GROMACS .gro file of C-alpha atoms in nm:
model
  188
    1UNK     CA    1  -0.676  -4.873   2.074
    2UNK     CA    2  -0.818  -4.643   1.820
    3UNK     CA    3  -0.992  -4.345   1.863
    4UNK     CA    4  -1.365  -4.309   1.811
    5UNK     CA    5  -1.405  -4.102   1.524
    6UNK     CA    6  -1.615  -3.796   1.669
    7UNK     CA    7  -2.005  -3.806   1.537
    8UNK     CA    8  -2.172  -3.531   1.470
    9UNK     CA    9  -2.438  -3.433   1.575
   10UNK     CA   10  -2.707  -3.393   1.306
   11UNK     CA   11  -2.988  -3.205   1.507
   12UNK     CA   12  -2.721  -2.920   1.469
   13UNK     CA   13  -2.676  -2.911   1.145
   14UNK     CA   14  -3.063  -2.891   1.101
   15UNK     CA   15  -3.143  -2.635   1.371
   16UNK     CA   16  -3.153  -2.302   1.273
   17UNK     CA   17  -2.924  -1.993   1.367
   18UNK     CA   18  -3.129  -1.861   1.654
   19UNK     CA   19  -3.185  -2.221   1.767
   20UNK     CA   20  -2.838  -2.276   1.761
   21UNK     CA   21  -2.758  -1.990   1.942
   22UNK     CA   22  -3.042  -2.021   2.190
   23UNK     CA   23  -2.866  -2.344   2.288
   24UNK     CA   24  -2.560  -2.246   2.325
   25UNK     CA   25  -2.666  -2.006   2.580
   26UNK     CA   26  -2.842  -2.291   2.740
   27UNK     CA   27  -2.554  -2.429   2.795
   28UNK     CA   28  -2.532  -2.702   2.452
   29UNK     CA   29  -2.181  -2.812   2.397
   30UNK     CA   30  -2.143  -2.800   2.015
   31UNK     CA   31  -2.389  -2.537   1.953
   32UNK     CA   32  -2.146  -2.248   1.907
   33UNK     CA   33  -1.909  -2.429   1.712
   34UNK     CA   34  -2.154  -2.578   1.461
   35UNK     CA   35  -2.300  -2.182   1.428
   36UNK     CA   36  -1.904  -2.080   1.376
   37UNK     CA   37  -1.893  -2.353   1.122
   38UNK     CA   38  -2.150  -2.205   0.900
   39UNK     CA   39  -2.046  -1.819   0.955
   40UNK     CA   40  -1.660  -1.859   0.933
   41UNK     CA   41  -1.576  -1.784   0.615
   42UNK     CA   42  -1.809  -1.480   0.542
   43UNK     CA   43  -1.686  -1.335   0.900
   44UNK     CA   44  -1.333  -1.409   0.825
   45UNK     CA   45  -1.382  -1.208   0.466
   46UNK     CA   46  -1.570  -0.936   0.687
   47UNK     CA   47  -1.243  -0.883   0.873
   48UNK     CA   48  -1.035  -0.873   0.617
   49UNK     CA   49  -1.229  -0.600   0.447
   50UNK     CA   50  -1.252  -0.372   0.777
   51UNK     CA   51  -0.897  -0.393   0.886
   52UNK     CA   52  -0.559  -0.296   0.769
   53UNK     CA   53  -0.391  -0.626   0.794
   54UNK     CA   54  -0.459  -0.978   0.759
   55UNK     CA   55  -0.268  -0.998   1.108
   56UNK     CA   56  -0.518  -0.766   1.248
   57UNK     CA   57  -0.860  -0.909   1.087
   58UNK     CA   58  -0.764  -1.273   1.212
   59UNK     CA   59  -0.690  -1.079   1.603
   60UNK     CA   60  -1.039  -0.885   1.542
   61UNK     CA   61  -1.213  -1.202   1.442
   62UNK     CA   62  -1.091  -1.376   1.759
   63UNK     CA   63  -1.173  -1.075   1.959
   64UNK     CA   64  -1.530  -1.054   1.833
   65UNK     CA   65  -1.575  -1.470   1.826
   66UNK     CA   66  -1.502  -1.445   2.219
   67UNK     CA   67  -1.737  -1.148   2.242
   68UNK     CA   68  -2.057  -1.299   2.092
   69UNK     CA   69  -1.952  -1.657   2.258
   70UNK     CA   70  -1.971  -1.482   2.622
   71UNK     CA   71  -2.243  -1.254   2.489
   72UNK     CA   72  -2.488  -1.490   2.327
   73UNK     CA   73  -2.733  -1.440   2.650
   74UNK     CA   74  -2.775  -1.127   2.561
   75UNK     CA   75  -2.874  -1.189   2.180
   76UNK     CA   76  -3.219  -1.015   2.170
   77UNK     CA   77  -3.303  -1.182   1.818
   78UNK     CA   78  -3.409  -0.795   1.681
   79UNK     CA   79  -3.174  -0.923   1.378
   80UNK     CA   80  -3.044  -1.257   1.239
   81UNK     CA   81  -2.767  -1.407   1.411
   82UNK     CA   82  -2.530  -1.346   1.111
   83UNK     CA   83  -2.574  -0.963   1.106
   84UNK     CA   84  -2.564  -0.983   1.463
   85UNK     CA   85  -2.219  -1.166   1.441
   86UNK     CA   86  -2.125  -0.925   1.136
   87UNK     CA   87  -2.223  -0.655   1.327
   88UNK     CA   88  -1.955  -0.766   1.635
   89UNK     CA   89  -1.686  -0.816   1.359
   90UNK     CA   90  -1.724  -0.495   1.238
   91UNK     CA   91  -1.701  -0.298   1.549
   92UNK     CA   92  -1.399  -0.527   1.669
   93UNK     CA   93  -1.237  -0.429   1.358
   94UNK     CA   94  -1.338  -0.071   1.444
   95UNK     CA   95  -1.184  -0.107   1.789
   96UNK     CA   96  -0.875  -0.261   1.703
   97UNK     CA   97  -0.818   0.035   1.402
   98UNK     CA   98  -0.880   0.295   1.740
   99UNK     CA   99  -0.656   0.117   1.951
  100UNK     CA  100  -0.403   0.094   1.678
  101UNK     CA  101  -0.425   0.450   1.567
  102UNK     CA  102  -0.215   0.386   1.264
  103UNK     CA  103  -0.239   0.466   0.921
  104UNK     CA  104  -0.028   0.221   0.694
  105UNK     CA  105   0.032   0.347   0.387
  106UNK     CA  106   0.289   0.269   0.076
  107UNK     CA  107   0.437   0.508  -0.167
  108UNK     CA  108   0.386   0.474  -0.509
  109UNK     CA  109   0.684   0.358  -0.721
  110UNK     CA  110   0.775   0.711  -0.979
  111UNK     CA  111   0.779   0.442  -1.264
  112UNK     CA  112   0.436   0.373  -1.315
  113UNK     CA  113   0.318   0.500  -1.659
  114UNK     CA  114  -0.030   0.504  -1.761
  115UNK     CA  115  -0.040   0.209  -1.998
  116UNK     CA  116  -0.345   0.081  -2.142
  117UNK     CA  117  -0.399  -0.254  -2.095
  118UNK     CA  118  -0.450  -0.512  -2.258
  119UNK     CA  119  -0.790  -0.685  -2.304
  120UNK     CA  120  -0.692  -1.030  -2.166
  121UNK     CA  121  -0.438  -0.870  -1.935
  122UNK     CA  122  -0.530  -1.052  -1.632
  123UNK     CA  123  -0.197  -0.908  -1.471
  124UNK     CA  124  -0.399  -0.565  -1.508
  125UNK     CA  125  -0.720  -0.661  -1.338
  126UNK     CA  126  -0.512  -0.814  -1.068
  127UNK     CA  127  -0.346  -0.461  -1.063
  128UNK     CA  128  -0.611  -0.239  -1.076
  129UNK     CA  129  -0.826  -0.479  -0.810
  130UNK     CA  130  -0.502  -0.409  -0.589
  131UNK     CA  131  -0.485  -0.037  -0.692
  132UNK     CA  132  -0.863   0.025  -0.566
  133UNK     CA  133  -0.823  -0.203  -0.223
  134UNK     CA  134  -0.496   0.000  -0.136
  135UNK     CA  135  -0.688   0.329  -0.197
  136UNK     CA  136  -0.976   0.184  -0.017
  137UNK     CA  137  -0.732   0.126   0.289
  138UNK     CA  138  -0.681   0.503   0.285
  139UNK     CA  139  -0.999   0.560   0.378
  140UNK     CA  140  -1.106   0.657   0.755
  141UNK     CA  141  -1.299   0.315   0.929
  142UNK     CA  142  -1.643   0.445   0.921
  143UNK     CA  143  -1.649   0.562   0.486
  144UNK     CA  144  -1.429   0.206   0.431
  145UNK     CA  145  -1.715   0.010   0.683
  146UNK     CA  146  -1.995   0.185   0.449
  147UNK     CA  147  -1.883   0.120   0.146
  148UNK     CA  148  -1.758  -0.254   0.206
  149UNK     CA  149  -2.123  -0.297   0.359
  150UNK     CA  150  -2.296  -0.152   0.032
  151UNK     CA  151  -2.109  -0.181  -0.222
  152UNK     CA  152  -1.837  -0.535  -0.189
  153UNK     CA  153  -2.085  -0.712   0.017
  154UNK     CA  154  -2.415  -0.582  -0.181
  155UNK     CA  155  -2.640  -0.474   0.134
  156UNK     CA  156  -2.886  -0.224   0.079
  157UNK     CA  157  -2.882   0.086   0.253
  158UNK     CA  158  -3.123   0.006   0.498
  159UNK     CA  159  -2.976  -0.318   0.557
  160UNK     CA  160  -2.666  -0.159   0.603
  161UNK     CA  161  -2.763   0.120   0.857
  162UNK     CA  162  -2.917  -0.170   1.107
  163UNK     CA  163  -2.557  -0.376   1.026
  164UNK     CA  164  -2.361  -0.097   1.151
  165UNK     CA  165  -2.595   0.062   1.449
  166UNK     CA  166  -2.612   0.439   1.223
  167UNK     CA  167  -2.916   0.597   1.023
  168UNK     CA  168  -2.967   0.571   0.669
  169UNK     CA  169  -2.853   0.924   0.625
  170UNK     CA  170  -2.553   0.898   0.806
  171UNK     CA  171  -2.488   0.546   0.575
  172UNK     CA  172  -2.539   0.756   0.232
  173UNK     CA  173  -2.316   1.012   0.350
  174UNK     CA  174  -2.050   0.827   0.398
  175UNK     CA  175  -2.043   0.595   0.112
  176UNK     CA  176  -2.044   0.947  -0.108
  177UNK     CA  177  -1.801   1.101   0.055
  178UNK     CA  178  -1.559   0.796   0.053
  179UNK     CA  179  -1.661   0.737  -0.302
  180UNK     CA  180  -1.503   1.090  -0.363
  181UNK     CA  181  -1.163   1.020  -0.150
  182UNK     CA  182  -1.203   0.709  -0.370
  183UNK     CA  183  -1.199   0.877  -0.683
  184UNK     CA  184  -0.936   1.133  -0.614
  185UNK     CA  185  -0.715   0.870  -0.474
  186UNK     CA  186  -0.745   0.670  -0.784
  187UNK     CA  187  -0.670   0.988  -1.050
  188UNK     CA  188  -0.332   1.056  -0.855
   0.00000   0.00000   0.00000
């Protein structure tokens, strides 16, 4: 006997995010996993950008999934649903990077000269794209958060201060003074 391929269920894929989510608290079985389904991938990239390791972005992401799964009651719809779940990624991230309380870091190999490159040297831009995420690594949580928030992810600073739970001010701040660290990282 075959199995009965599983049907989906197309007043899902319709609802919206709140609806979804709404429903899931109510109890709906597929509710969560059809919201997961649309959210994954930018959560997943979220994770990746806040922690130090992919190890640790997929444990974060699991961490915060089971948060807003068993938390969803509590959703009080003051934001969308994805911020909300951004939001939770973010401060699992945060958590995990406390709990850790360790900075990776990798020396520099002494026989890197400064070489132009080449126009078409994609092997540069590959370089240099992994020369500014490892200096963005050496940043402390809350100036990396910021700056992934504004300036990788394109939020605006408003939209970034209700993302993370911190004032405007306190957002600005911290994207200048990592963009400094930034800077000074990248001329050693």
């Amino acid at each position: 006997m075959r199995p009965r391929p599983r049907t989906v269920d197309t007043r899902a894929r319709q609802s919206s995010d709140r609806e979804l989510l709404a429903a899931h608290a109510g109890g709906a079985p597929h509710a969560f996993a059809e919201l997961l389904r649309r959210h994954r991938d930018h959560l997943y990239q979220t994770a990746l950008r806040a922690s130090y390791s992919p190890e640790d972005a997929a444990d974060s992401l699991q961490d915060a999934l089971l948060s807003a799964h068993r938390g969803a009651a509590a959703f009080r719809g003051d934001a969308e649903v994805r911020s909300w779940l951004h939001r939770i990624v973010v401060n699992a991230c945060l958590d995990r990077i406390r709990r850790n309380k360790l900075r990776r870091t990798e020396p520099l190999s002494e026989d890197t000269a400064d070489e132009p490159p080449c126009p078409r040297d994609d092997f540069a831009a590959l370089e240099a794209s992994l020369l500014v995420d490892a200096a963005l690594f050496t940043l402390p949580a809350d100036q990396r958060t910021a700056l992934v928030a504004v300036e990788l992810e394109g939020y605006s600073i408003a939209d970034a201060a209700v993302l993370l739970g911190i004032p405007e001010g306190t957002v600005k701040s911290r994207c200048a003074r990592g963009r400094r660290r930034l800077e000074t990282k990248l001329r050693e």
